[in-house]
Short mmCIF file of C-alpha atoms in Angstrom, two decimals:
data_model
loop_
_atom_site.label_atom_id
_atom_site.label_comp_id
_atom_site.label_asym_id
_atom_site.label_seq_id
_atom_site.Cartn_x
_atom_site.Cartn_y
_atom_site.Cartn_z
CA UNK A 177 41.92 -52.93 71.50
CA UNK A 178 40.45 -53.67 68.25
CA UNK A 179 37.55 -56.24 67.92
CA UNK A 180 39.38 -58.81 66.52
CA UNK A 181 41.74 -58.82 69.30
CA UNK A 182 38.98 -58.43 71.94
CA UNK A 183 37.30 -61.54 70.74
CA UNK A 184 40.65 -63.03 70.73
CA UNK A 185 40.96 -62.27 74.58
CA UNK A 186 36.75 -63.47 75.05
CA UNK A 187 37.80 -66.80 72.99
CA UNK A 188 41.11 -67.46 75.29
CA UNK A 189 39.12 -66.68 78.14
CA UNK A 190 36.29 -69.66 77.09
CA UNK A 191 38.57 -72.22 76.41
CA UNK A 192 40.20 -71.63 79.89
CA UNK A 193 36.89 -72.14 81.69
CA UNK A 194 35.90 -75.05 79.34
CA UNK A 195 39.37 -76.54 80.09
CA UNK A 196 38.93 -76.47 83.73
CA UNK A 197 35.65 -78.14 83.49
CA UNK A 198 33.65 -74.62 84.12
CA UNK A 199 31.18 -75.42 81.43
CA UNK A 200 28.77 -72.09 82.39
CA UNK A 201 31.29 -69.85 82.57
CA UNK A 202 32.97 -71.04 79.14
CA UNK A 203 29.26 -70.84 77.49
CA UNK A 204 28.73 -67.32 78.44
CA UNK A 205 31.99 -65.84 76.80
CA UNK A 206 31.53 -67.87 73.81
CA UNK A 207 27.81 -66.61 73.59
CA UNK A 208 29.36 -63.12 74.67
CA UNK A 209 31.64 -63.49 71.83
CA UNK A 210 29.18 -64.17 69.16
CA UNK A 211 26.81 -61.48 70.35
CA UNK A 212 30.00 -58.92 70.02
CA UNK A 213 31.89 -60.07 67.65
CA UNK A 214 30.24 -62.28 65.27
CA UNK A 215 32.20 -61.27 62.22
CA UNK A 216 36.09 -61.80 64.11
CA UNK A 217 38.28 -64.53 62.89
CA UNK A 218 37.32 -65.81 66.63
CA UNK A 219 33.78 -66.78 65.75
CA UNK A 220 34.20 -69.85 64.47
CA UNK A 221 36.44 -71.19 67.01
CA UNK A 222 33.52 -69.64 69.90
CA UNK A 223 30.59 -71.53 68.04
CA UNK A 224 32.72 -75.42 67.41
CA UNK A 225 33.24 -73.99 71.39
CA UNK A 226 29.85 -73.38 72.52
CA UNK A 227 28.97 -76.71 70.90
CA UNK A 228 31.23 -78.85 72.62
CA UNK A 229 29.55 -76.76 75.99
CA UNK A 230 26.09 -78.00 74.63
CA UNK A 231 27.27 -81.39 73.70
CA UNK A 232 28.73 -81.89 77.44
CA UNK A 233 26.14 -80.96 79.47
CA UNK A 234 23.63 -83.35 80.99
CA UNK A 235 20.93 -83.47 78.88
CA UNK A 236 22.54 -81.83 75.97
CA UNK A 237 20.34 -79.16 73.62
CA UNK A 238 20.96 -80.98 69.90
CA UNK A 239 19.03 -78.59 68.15
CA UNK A 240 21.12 -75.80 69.59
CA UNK A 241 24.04 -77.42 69.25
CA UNK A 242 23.59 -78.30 65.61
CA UNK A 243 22.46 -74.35 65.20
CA UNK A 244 26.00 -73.60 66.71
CA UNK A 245 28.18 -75.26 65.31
CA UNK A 246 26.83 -75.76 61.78
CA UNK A 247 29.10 -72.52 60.24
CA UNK A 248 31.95 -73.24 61.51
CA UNK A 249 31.30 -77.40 59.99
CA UNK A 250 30.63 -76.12 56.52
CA UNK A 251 33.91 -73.24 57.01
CA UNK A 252 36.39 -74.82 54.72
CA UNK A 253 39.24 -72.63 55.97
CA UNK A 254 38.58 -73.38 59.91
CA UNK A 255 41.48 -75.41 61.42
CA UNK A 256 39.03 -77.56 63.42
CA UNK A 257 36.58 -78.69 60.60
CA UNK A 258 36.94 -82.16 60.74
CA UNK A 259 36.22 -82.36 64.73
CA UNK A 260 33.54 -79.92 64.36
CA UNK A 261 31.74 -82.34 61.38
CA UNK A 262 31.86 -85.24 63.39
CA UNK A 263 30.21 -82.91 66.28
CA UNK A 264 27.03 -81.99 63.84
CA UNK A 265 26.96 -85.36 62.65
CA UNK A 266 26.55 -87.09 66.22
CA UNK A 267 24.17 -84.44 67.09
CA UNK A 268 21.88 -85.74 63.81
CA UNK A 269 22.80 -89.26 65.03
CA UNK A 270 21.17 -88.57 68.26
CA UNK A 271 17.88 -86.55 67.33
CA UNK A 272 17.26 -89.60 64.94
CA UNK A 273 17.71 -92.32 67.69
CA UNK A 274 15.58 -89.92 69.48
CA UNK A 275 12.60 -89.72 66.78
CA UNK A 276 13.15 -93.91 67.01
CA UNK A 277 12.59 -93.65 70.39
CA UNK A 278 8.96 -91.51 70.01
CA UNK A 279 7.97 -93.77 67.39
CA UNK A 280 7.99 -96.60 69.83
CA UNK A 281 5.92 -94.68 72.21
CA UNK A 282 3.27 -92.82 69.68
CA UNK A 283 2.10 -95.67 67.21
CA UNK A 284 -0.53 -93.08 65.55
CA UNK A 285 2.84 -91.02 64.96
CA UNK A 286 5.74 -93.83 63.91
CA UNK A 287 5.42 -92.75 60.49
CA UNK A 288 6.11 -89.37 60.65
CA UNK A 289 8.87 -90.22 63.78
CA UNK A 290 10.96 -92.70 61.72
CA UNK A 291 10.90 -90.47 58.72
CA UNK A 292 12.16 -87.89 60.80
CA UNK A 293 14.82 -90.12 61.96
CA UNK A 294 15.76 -90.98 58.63
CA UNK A 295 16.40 -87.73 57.08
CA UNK A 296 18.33 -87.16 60.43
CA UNK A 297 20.88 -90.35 60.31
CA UNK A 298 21.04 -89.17 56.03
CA UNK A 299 22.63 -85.31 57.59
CA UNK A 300 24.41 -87.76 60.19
CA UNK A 301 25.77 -89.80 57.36
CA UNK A 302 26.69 -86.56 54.96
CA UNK A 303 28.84 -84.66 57.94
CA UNK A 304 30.45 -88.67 59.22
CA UNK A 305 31.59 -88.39 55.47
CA UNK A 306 32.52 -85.14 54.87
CA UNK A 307 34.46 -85.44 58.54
CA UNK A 308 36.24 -88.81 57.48
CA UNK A 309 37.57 -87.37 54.68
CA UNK A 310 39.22 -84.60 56.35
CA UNK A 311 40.28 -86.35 59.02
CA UNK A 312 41.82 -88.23 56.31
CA UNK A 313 43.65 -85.66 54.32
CA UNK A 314 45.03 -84.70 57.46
CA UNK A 315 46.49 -88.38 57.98
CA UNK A 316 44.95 -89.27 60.73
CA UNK A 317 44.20 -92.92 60.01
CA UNK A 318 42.37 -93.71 63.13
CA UNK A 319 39.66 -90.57 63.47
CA UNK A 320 39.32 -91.88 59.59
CA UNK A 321 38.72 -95.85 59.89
CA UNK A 322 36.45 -95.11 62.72
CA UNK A 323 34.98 -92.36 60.05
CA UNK A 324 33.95 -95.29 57.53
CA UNK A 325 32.84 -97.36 60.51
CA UNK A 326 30.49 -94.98 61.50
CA UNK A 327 29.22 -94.29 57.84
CA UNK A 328 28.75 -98.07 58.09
CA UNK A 329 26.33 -98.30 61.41
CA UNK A 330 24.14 -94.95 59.68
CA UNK A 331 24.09 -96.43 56.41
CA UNK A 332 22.43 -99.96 58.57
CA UNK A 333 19.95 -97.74 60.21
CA UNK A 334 19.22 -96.10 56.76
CA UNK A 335 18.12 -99.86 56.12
CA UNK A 336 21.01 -99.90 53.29
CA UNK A 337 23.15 -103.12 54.41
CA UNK A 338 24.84 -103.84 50.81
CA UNK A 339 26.50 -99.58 51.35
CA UNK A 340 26.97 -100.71 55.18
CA UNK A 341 28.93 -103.57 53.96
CA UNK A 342 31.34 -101.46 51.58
CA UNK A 343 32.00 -99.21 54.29
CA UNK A 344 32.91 -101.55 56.16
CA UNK A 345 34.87 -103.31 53.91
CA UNK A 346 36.95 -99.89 53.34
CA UNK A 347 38.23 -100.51 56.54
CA UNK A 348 39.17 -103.64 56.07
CA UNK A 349 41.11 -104.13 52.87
CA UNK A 350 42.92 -101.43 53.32
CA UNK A 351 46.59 -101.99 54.53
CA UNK A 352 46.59 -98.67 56.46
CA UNK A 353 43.40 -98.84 58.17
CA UNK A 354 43.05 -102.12 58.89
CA UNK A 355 46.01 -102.18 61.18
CA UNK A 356 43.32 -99.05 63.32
CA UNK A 357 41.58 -100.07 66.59
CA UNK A 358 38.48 -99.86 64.65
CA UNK A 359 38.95 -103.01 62.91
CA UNK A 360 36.76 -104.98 64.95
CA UNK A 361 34.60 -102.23 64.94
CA UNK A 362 34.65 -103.01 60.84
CA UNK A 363 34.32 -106.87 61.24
CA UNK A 364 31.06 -106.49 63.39
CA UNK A 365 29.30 -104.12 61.11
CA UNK A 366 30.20 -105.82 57.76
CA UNK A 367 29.24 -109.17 59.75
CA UNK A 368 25.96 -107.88 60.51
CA UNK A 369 25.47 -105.85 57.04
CA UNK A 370 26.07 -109.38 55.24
CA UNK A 371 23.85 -111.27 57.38
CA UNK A 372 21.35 -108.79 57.05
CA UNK A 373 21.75 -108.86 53.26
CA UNK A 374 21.43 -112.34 53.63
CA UNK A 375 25.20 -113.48 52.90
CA UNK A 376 25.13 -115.75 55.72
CA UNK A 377 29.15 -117.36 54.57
CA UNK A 378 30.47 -113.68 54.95
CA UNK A 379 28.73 -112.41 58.02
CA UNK A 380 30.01 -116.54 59.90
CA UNK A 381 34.06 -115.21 58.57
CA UNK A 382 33.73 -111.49 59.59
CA UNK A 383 31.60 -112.34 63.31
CA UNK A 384 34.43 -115.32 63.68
CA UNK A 385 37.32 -113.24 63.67
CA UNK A 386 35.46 -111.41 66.50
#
């Protein structure tokens, strides 16, 4: 067969074993794939793949997982862009909490940590947006309220509550996405945003409805 259509039988053959919960199995062919095949029309598909391998085991690998899946995020033309965005930016999301974490422990390093962790939840925030929007064009209302919500909780650990609160405010005037289950999700954050921007009426009418 040709390569393209031998990565096509590698890929089918990795989403099998991921499907059946055979997470080492579906890692190798993916990794097989890329090692083969790296220039296929498959290759994309094998890395947002491999990722969601990474991303499932127990302690997952964020660094590799980010290094995965971060061509087929910024492919415009792959069919799973959106799903592989929000993959990269959760992966940021959790090497920042992480760097939070350190700083806690290291004092002489806290500095260095929470900048770290900064610059992390900012790539977070970029690839929540960039995945919203898609998610969005696509008209999937949901996977795109829950988008601005979690632009909302980054943009709060980015110690910007007055952006938090507009996020979270997208949510809820709009007449599409406020009927989403992430409204509540929305009240919270803008309630906490305008408390911590000290508009104590708002946060008391958007924590109330909670």
């Amino acid at each position: 067969m040709p390569p393209d259509q031998q990565a096509e039988v590698v890929l089918a053959a990795g989403r099998k074993a991921y499907s059946e919960g055979n997470l080492a199995f579906a890692g190798e062919r993916f990794r097989e794939l890329l090692t083969k095949f790296p220039n296929t029309p498959s290759a994309n598909p094998a890395r947002y793949g491999l990722a969601l391998v990474i991303g499932a085991e127990a302690t997952p690998d964020y660094p590799k997982l980010i290094e995965a899946i971060t061509p087929a995020a910024n492919d415009g033309n792959f069919a799973d862009r959106g799903p592989a965005l929000a993959e990269l930016a959760a992966a940021h999301r959790a090497l920042g909490l992480n760097d939070l974490k350190l700083a806690s422990y290291a004092p002489a390093e806290a500095d260095a940590r929470k900048k770290a962790a900064a610059d992390r939840f900012t790539k977070a925030k970029d690839a929540t947006i960039a995945a919203r929007d898609w998610f969005a064009g696509k008209g999937d209302v949901e996977r795109a309220a829950r988008g601005w919500c979690d632009q909302a909780e980054l943009e709060l650990r980015l110690n910007r509550p007055k952006d938090a609160k507009a996020a979270a405010d997208a949510v809820l005037k709009s007449p599409d996405l406020s009927k989403t289950k992430a409204k509540p999700l929305a009240l919270y954050y803008h309630g906490l945003a305008s408390y911590l921007d000290r508009d104590y009426r708002a946060a008391g009418r958007s924590l109330n409805q909670l």
